[in-house]
PDB file of C-alpha atoms in Angstrom:
ATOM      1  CA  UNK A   1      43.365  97.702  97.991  1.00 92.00           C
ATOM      2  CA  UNK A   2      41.364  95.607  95.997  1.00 95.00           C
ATOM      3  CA  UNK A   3      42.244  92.724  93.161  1.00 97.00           C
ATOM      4  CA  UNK A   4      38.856  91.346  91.015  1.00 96.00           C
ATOM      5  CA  UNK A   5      39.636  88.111  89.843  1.00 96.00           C
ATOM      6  CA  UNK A   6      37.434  86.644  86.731  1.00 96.00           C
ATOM      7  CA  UNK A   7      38.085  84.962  83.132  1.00 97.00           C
ATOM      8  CA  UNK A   8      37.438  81.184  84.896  1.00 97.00           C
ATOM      9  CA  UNK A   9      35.566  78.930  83.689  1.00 97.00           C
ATOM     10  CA  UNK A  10      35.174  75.195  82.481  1.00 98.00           C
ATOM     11  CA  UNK A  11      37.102  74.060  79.143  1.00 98.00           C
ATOM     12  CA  UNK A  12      38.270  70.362  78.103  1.00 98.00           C
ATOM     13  CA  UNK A  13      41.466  69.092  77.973  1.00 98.00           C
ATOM     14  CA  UNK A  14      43.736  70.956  75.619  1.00 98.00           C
ATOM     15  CA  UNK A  15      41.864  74.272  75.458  1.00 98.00           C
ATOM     16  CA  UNK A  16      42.493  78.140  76.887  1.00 98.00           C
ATOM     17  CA  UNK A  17      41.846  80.381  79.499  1.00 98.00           C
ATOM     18  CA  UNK A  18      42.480  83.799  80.334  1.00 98.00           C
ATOM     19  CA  UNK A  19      42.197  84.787  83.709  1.00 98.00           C
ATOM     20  CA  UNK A  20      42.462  88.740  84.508  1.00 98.00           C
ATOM     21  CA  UNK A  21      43.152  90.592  87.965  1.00 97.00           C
ATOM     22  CA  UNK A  22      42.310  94.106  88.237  1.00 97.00           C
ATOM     23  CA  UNK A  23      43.279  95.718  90.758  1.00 96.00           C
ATOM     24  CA  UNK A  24      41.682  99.188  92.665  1.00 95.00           C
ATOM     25  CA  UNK A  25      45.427 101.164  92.935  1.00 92.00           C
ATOM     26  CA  UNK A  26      48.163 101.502  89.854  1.00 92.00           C
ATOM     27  CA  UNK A  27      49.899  98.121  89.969  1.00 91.00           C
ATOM     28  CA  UNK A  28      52.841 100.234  89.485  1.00 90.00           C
ATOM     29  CA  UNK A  29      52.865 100.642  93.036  1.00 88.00           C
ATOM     30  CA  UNK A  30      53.585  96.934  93.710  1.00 93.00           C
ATOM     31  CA  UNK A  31      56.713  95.004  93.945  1.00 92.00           C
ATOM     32  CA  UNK A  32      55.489  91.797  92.207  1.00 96.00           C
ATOM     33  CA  UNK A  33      51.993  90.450  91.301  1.00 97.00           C
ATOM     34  CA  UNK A  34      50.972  86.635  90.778  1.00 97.00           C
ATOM     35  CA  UNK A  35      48.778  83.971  90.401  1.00 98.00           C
ATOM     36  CA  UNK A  36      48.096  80.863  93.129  1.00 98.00           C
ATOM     37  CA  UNK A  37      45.858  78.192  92.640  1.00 98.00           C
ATOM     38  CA  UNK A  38      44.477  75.591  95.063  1.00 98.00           C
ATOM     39  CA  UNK A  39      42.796  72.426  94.540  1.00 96.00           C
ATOM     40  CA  UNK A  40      40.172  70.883  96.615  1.00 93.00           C
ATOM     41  CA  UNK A  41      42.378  69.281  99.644  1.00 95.00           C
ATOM     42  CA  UNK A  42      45.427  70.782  98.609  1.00 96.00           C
ATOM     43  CA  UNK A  43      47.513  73.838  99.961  1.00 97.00           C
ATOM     44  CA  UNK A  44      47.824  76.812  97.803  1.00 97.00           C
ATOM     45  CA  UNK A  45      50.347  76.620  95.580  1.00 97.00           C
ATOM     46  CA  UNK A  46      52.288  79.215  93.212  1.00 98.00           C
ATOM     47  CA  UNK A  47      51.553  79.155  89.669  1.00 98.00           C
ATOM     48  CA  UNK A  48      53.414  82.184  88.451  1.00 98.00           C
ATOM     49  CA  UNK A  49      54.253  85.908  89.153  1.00 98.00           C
ATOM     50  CA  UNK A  50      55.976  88.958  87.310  1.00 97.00           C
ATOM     51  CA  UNK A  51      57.539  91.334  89.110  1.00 94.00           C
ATOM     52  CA  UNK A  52      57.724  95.283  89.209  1.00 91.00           C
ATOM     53  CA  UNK A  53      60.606  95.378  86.090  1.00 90.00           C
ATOM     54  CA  UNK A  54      58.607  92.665  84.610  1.00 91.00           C
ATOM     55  CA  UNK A  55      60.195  89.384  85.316  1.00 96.00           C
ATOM     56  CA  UNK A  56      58.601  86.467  85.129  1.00 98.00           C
ATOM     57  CA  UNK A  57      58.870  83.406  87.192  1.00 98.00           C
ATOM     58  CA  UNK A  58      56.492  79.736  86.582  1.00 98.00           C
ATOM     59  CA  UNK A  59      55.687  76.553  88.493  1.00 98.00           C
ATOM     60  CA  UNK A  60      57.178  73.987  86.672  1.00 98.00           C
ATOM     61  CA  UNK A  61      54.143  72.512  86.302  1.00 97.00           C
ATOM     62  CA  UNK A  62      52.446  75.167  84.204  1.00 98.00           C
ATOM     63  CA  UNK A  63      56.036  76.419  82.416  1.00 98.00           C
ATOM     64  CA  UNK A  64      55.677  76.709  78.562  1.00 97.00           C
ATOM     65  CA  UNK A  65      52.009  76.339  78.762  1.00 98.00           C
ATOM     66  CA  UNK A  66      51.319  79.470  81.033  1.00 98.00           C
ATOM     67  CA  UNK A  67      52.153  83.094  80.236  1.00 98.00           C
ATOM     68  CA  UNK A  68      51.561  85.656  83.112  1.00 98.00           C
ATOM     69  CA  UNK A  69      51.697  89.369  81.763  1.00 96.00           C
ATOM     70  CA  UNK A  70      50.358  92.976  82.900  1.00 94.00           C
ATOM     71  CA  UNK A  71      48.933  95.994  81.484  1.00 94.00           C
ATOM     72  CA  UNK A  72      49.979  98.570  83.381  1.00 92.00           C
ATOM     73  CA  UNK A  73      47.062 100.869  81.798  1.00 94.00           C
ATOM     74  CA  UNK A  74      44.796  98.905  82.741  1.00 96.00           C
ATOM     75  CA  UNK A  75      46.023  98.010  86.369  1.00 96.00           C
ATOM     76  CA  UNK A  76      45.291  94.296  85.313  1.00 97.00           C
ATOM     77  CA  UNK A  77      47.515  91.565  85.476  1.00 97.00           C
ATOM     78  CA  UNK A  78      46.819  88.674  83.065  1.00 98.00           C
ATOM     79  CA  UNK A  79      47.455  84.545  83.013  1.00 98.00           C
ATOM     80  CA  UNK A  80      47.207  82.908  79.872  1.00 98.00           C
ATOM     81  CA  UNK A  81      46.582  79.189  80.372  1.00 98.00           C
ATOM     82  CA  UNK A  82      47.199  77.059  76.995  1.00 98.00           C
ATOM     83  CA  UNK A  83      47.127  73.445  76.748  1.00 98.00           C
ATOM     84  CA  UNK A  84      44.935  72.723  79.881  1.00 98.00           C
ATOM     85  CA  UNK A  85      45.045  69.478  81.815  1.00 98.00           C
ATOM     86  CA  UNK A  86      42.934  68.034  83.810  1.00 97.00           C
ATOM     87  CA  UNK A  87      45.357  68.558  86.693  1.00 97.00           C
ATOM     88  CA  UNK A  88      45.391  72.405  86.467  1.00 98.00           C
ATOM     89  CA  UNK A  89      41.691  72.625  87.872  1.00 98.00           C
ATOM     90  CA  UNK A  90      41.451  74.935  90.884  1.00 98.00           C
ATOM     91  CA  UNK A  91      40.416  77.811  92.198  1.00 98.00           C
ATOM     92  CA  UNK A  92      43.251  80.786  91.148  1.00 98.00           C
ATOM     93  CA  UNK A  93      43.799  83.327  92.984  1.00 98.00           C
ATOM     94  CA  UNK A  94      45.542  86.542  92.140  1.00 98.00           C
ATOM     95  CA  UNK A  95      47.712  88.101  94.380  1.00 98.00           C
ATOM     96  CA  UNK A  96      50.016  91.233  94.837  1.00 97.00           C
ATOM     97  CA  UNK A  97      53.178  92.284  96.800  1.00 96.00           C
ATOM     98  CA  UNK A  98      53.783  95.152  98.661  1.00 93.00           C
ATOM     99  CA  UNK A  99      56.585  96.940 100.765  1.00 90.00           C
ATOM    100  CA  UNK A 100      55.870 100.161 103.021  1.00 88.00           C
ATOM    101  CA  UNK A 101      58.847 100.839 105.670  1.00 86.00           C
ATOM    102  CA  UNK A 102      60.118  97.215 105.751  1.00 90.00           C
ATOM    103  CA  UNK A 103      56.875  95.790 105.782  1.00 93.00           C
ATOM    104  CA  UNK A 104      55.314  93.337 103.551  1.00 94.00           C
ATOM    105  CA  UNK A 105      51.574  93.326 102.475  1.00 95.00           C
ATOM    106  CA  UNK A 106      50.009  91.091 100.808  1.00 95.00           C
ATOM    107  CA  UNK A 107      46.695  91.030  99.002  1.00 96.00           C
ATOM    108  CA  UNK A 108      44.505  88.887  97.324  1.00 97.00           C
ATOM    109  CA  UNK A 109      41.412  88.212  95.404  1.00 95.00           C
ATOM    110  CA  UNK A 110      38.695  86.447  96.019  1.00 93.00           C
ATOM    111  CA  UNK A 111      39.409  83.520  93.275  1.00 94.00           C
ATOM    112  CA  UNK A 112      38.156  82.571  90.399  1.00 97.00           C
ATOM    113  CA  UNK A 113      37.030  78.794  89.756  1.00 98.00           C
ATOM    114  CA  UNK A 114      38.913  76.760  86.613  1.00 98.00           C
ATOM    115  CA  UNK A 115      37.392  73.503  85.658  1.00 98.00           C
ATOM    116  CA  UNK A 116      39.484  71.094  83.352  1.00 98.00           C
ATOM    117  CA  UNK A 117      37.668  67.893  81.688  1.00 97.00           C
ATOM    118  CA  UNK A 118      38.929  65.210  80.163  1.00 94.00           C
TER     119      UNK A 118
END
């Protein structure tokens, strides 16, 4: 299983992103897909994930600004960033959930680099 992470970039203060994940299998197949970020010196943190039936769940951090969608066609999993501060730079990383016989797997990308100015 593989998950290509790209869409980052640099953007001031106030603007958009888009990152996308596709990933190399249906993302039917997994219980809930995501997005982490991580700052330089800082642990990896959850920014928001959507699960199999499509529920949604947000840091409250990013809630109201972020919007984390798939496209199940596309086996791509989407976060829309709005209103950007300079606090949501980091390096996101998209991740997905899987069972098999009572056992978790998780996989990730290999991040993709947001840069927020002021």
């Amino acid at each position: 299983v593989q998950l290509q992470a790209s869409g980052g970039g640099s953007v001031q203060a106030g603007g958009s992103l888009r990152l996308s994940c596709e990933t190399s299998v249906s993302i039917r197949s997994f219980y809930a897909l995501g997005w982490y970020r991580q700052a330089p010196g800082k642990q990896r943190d959850l920014v928001a994930t959507v699960s199999k039936g499509g529920n949604t769940d947000y840091a409250d951090s990013v809630a109201g600004r972020f919007t984390i969608s798939r496209a199940n066609a596309k086996n791509t999993v989407y976060l829309q960033m709005n209103s950007l501060e300079p606090e949501d730079s980091a390096v996101y990383y998209c991740h997905a959930e899987d069972w098999n016989s009572s056992v978790r797997k998780d996989y990730w990308g290999q991040g993709t680099l947001v840069t927020v100015s002021s």
